[in-house]
Coordinates of C-alpha atoms in Angstrom, one line a residue:
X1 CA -42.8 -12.4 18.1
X2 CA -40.6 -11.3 15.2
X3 CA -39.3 -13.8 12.7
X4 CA -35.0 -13.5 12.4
X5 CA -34.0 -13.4 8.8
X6 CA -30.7 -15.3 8.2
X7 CA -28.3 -14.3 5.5
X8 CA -24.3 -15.6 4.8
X9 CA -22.6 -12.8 5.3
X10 CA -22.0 -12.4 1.1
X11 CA -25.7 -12.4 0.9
X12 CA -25.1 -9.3 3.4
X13 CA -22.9 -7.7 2.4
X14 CA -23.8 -7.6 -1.7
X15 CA -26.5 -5.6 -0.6
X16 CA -24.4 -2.6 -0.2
X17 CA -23.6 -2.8 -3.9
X18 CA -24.8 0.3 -5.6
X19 CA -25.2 2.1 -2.4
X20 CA -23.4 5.5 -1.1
X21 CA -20.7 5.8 2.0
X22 CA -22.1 8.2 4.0
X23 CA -21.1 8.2 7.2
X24 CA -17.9 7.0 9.6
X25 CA -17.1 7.3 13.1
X26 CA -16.3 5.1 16.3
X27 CA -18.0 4.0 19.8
X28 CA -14.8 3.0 22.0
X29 CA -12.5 0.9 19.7
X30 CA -15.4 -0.3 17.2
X31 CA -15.3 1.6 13.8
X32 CA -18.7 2.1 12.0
X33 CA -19.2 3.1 8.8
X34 CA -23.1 3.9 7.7
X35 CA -24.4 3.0 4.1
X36 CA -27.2 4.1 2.2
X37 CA -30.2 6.5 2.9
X38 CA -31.1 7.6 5.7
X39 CA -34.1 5.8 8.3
X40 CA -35.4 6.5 11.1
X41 CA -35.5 4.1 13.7
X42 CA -36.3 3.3 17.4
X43 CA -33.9 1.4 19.9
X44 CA -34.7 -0.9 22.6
X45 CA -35.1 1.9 24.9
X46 CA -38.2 3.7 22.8
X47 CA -35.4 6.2 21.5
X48 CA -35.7 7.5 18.1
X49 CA -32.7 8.3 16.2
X50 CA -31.4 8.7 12.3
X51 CA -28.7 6.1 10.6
X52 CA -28.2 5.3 7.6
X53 CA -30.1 2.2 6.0
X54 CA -26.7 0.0 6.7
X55 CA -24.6 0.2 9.7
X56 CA -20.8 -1.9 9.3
X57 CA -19.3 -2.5 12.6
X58 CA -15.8 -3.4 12.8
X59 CA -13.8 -5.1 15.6
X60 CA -10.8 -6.2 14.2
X61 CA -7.7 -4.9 12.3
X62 CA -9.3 -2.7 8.9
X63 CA -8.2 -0.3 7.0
X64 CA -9.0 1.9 4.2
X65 CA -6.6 2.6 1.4
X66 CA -6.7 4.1 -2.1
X67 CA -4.0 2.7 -4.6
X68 CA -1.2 4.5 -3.2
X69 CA -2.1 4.9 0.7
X70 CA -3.8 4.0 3.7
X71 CA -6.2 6.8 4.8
X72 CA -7.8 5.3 7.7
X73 CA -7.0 2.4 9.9
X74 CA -8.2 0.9 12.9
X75 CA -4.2 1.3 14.8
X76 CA -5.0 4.9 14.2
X77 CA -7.1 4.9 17.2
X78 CA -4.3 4.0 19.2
X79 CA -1.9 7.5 18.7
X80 CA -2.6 10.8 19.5
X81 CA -4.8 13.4 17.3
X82 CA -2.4 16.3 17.2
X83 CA 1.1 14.7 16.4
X84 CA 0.4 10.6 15.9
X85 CA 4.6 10.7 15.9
X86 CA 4.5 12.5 19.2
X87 CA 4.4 8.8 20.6
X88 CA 7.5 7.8 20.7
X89 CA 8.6 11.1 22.1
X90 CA 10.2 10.1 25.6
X91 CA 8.0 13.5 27.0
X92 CA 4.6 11.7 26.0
X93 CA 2.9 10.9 28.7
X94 CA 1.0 8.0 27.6
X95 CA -0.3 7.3 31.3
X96 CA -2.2 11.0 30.4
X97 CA -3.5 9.8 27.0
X98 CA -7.0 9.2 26.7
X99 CA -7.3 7.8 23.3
X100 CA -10.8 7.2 24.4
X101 CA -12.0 10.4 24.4
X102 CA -14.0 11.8 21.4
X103 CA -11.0 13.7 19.0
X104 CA -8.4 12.5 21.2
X105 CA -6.6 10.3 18.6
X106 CA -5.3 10.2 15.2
X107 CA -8.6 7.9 14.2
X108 CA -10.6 10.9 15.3
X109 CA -8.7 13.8 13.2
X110 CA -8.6 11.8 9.9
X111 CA -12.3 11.5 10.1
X112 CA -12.8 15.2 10.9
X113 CA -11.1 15.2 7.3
X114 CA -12.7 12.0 5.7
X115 CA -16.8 12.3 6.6
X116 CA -17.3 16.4 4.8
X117 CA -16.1 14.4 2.1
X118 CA -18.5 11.8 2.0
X119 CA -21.2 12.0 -0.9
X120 CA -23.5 9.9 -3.0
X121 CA -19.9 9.9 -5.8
X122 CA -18.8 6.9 -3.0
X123 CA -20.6 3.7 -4.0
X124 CA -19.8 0.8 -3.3
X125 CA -18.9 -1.3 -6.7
X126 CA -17.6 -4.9 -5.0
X127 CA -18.3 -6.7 -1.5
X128 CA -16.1 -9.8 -1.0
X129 CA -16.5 -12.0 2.0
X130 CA -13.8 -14.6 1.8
X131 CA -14.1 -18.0 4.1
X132 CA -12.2 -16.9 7.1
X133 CA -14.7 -13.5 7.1
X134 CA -12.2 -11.4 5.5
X135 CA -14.0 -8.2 4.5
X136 CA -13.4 -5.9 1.3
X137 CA -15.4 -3.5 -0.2
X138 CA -14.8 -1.7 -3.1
X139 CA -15.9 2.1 -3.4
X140 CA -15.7 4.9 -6.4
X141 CA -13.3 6.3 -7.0
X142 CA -10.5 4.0 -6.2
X143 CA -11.2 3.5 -2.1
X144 CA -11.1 -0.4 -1.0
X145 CA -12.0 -1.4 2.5
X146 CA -10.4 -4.2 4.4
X147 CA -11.3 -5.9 8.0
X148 CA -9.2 -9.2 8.3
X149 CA -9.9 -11.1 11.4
X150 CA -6.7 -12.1 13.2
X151 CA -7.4 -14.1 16.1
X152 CA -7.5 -18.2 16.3
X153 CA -10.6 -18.3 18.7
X154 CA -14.1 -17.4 17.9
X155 CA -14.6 -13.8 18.3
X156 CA -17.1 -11.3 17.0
X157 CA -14.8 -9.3 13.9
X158 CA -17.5 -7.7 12.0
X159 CA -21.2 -7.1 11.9
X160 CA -23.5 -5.9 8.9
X161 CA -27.1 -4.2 10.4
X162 CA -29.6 -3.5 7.8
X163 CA -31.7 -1.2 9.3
X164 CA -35.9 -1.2 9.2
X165 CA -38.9 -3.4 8.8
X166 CA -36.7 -6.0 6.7
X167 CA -33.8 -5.7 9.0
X168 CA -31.2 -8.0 9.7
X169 CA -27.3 -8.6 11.5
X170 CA -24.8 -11.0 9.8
X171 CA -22.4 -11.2 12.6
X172 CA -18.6 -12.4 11.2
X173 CA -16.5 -14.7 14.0
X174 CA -13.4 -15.7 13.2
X175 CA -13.0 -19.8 12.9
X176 CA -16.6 -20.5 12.1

Protein backbone atom coordinates (compact mmCIF):
# COMPACT_ATOMS: atom_id res chain seq x y z
CA UNK A 1 0.00 0.00 0.00
CA UNK A 2 1.23 3.49 -0.90
CA UNK A 3 1.38 6.21 1.81
CA UNK A 4 -0.81 9.65 0.33
CA UNK A 5 1.24 12.69 0.99
CA UNK A 6 -1.02 15.75 1.98
CA UNK A 7 -0.05 19.22 1.11
CA UNK A 8 -2.33 22.85 1.38
CA UNK A 9 -2.63 23.73 -1.78
CA UNK A 10 0.20 26.86 -1.26
CA UNK A 11 2.45 24.13 -0.16
CA UNK A 12 1.51 22.87 -3.91
CA UNK A 13 1.58 25.12 -5.72
CA UNK A 14 5.10 27.01 -4.40
CA UNK A 15 6.69 24.16 -5.82
CA UNK A 16 6.28 25.40 -9.23
CA UNK A 17 8.40 28.46 -8.31
CA UNK A 18 11.47 28.45 -10.40
CA UNK A 19 10.11 25.95 -12.81
CA UNK A 20 9.50 26.39 -16.74
CA UNK A 21 5.77 26.42 -18.59
CA UNK A 22 6.05 23.96 -20.94
CA UNK A 23 3.14 22.73 -22.13
CA UNK A 24 -0.81 23.65 -22.57
CA UNK A 25 -3.76 21.98 -23.98
CA UNK A 26 -7.35 20.75 -23.00
CA UNK A 27 -9.34 17.20 -22.48
CA UNK A 28 -13.09 18.23 -23.03
CA UNK A 29 -13.61 21.57 -21.16
CA UNK A 30 -10.62 21.00 -18.51
CA UNK A 31 -7.42 23.23 -19.40
CA UNK A 32 -3.99 21.68 -18.45
CA UNK A 33 -1.04 23.30 -18.33
CA UNK A 34 2.36 21.02 -17.73
CA UNK A 35 5.29 22.37 -15.54
CA UNK A 36 8.77 21.41 -15.28
CA UNK A 37 10.92 18.63 -16.89
CA UNK A 38 9.83 15.99 -18.44
CA UNK A 39 9.02 12.21 -16.64
CA UNK A 40 8.04 9.34 -17.62
CA UNK A 41 5.30 7.67 -16.05
CA UNK A 42 2.79 4.73 -16.08
CA UNK A 43 -1.07 5.06 -15.69
CA UNK A 44 -3.48 2.80 -14.11
CA UNK A 45 -3.85 0.89 -17.22
CA UNK A 46 0.20 -0.24 -17.41
CA UNK A 47 0.45 2.61 -20.15
CA UNK A 48 3.58 4.52 -20.38
CA UNK A 49 3.43 8.06 -21.43
CA UNK A 50 5.68 11.50 -21.03
CA UNK A 51 4.37 14.82 -19.02
CA UNK A 52 5.88 17.15 -17.62
CA UNK A 53 6.93 16.83 -13.75
CA UNK A 54 3.68 19.12 -12.87
CA UNK A 55 0.36 18.80 -14.42
CA UNK A 56 -2.39 21.99 -13.45
CA UNK A 57 -5.82 21.09 -14.17
CA UNK A 58 -8.37 23.67 -14.34
CA UNK A 59 -12.17 23.43 -14.16
CA UNK A 60 -13.29 26.73 -13.55
CA UNK A 61 -13.27 30.24 -15.08
CA UNK A 62 -9.11 31.14 -15.78
CA UNK A 63 -7.36 33.07 -17.82
CA UNK A 64 -4.10 34.15 -18.82
CA UNK A 65 -3.20 37.83 -19.44
CA UNK A 66 -0.04 39.91 -19.80
CA UNK A 67 -0.40 43.65 -18.60
CA UNK A 68 -2.29 44.74 -21.44
CA UNK A 69 -4.46 41.58 -22.58
CA UNK A 70 -5.92 38.37 -22.11
CA UNK A 71 -4.28 35.76 -24.30
CA UNK A 72 -6.01 32.70 -23.28
CA UNK A 73 -9.13 32.05 -21.38
CA UNK A 74 -11.17 29.26 -20.44
CA UNK A 75 -14.75 31.07 -22.46
CA UNK A 76 -12.47 30.72 -25.45
CA UNK A 77 -13.40 27.19 -25.62
CA UNK A 78 -16.78 28.09 -26.12
CA UNK A 79 -16.53 30.04 -29.84
CA UNK A 80 -15.35 28.86 -32.91
CA UNK A 81 -11.56 28.47 -34.12
CA UNK A 82 -11.73 30.28 -37.44
CA UNK A 83 -13.86 33.49 -36.76
CA UNK A 84 -14.64 33.46 -32.58
CA UNK A 85 -17.04 36.70 -33.85
CA UNK A 86 -18.64 34.44 -36.37
CA UNK A 87 -21.07 33.64 -33.32
CA UNK A 88 -23.28 35.96 -33.34
CA UNK A 89 -23.67 35.78 -36.98
CA UNK A 90 -27.41 34.77 -37.49
CA UNK A 91 -25.91 32.07 -40.38
CA UNK A 92 -23.89 30.18 -37.49
CA UNK A 93 -25.15 27.18 -37.06
CA UNK A 94 -24.42 26.56 -33.49
CA UNK A 95 -26.52 23.22 -33.51
CA UNK A 96 -23.39 22.12 -36.16
CA UNK A 97 -20.62 23.41 -33.80
CA UNK A 98 -18.59 20.94 -32.12
CA UNK A 99 -16.56 23.01 -29.88
CA UNK A 100 -15.55 19.65 -28.64
CA UNK A 101 -13.60 18.54 -31.28
CA UNK A 102 -9.76 18.83 -31.24
CA UNK A 103 -9.03 22.60 -33.12
CA UNK A 104 -12.64 23.26 -33.33
CA UNK A 105 -12.67 26.41 -31.10
CA UNK A 106 -10.96 29.63 -30.53
CA UNK A 107 -9.21 27.80 -27.18
CA UNK A 108 -7.71 25.45 -29.65
CA UNK A 109 -6.25 28.10 -32.31
CA UNK A 110 -4.62 30.36 -29.62
CA UNK A 111 -2.76 27.42 -28.35
CA UNK A 112 -1.66 26.38 -31.88
CA UNK A 113 0.03 29.99 -31.39
CA UNK A 114 0.81 29.92 -27.54
CA UNK A 115 2.71 26.21 -26.91
CA UNK A 116 5.83 26.81 -30.07
CA UNK A 117 6.34 29.52 -27.82
CA UNK A 118 6.77 27.85 -24.73
CA UNK A 119 10.51 27.70 -23.44
CA UNK A 120 12.57 27.31 -20.28
CA UNK A 121 12.44 31.92 -20.52
CA UNK A 122 8.73 31.06 -18.85
CA UNK A 123 9.25 30.50 -15.09
CA UNK A 124 7.10 30.77 -12.83
CA UNK A 125 8.27 33.76 -10.20
CA UNK A 126 4.88 33.79 -7.74
CA UNK A 127 2.12 31.06 -6.83
CA UNK A 128 -0.68 32.57 -4.67
CA UNK A 129 -3.51 30.42 -3.33
CA UNK A 130 -5.87 32.76 -1.68
CA UNK A 131 -8.70 31.23 0.98
CA UNK A 132 -11.52 30.71 -1.39
CA UNK A 133 -8.77 28.67 -3.79
CA UNK A 134 -8.29 31.44 -6.07
CA UNK A 135 -5.26 30.58 -8.19
CA UNK A 136 -2.46 32.97 -9.65
CA UNK A 137 0.74 32.34 -10.86
CA UNK A 138 3.15 34.57 -12.02
CA UNK A 139 5.48 33.79 -15.12
CA UNK A 140 8.53 35.66 -16.91
CA UNK A 141 8.20 37.87 -18.74
CA UNK A 142 5.09 39.61 -17.60
CA UNK A 143 2.29 36.48 -18.01
CA UNK A 144 -0.03 35.99 -14.76
CA UNK A 145 -2.35 33.11 -14.52
CA UNK A 146 -5.77 33.26 -12.86
CA UNK A 147 -8.44 30.30 -12.04
CA UNK A 148 -11.13 31.88 -9.66
CA UNK A 149 -13.71 29.44 -8.56
CA UNK A 150 -17.29 30.75 -9.03
CA UNK A 151 -19.75 28.43 -7.71
CA UNK A 152 -21.39 28.44 -4.02
CA UNK A 153 -21.34 24.48 -3.61
CA UNK A 154 -18.39 22.28 -3.27
CA UNK A 155 -16.98 21.59 -6.61
CA UNK A 156 -13.65 20.37 -7.89
CA UNK A 157 -12.03 23.98 -9.48
CA UNK A 158 -8.43 23.06 -9.67
CA UNK A 159 -5.99 20.26 -9.18
CA UNK A 160 -2.05 20.44 -8.95
CA UNK A 161 -0.38 16.62 -9.87
CA UNK A 162 3.26 16.33 -9.15
CA UNK A 163 4.19 13.64 -11.06
CA UNK A 164 6.75 10.50 -9.90
CA UNK A 165 7.89 8.54 -6.95
CA UNK A 166 7.16 11.70 -4.54
CA UNK A 167 3.94 12.42 -6.20
CA UNK A 168 1.03 14.11 -5.06
CA UNK A 169 -2.75 15.96 -6.02
CA UNK A 170 -3.92 18.98 -4.04
CA UNK A 171 -7.41 19.13 -5.31
CA UNK A 172 -9.00 22.97 -4.89
CA UNK A 173 -13.14 22.90 -4.10
CA UNK A 174 -14.78 25.81 -3.78
CA UNK A 175 -16.36 26.46 -0.03
CA UNK A 176 -13.94 24.24 1.82
Amino acid sequence: MSEHKFVSPSEGCAALVGLAWRDIGRAASMAWFGFGDEVIVTNHRGTRRTVNRFSLHIQCPWRICNSTETLIASNDMDYPARDPQSYWDPSFDLDAFEWDRQGANWFDQQVSVIRPLLSSHHLVTRAAVDQLGSLTLEITPDIRLEAIPTTSFPIENWRLIRHGQEGYHVVVFDNQ
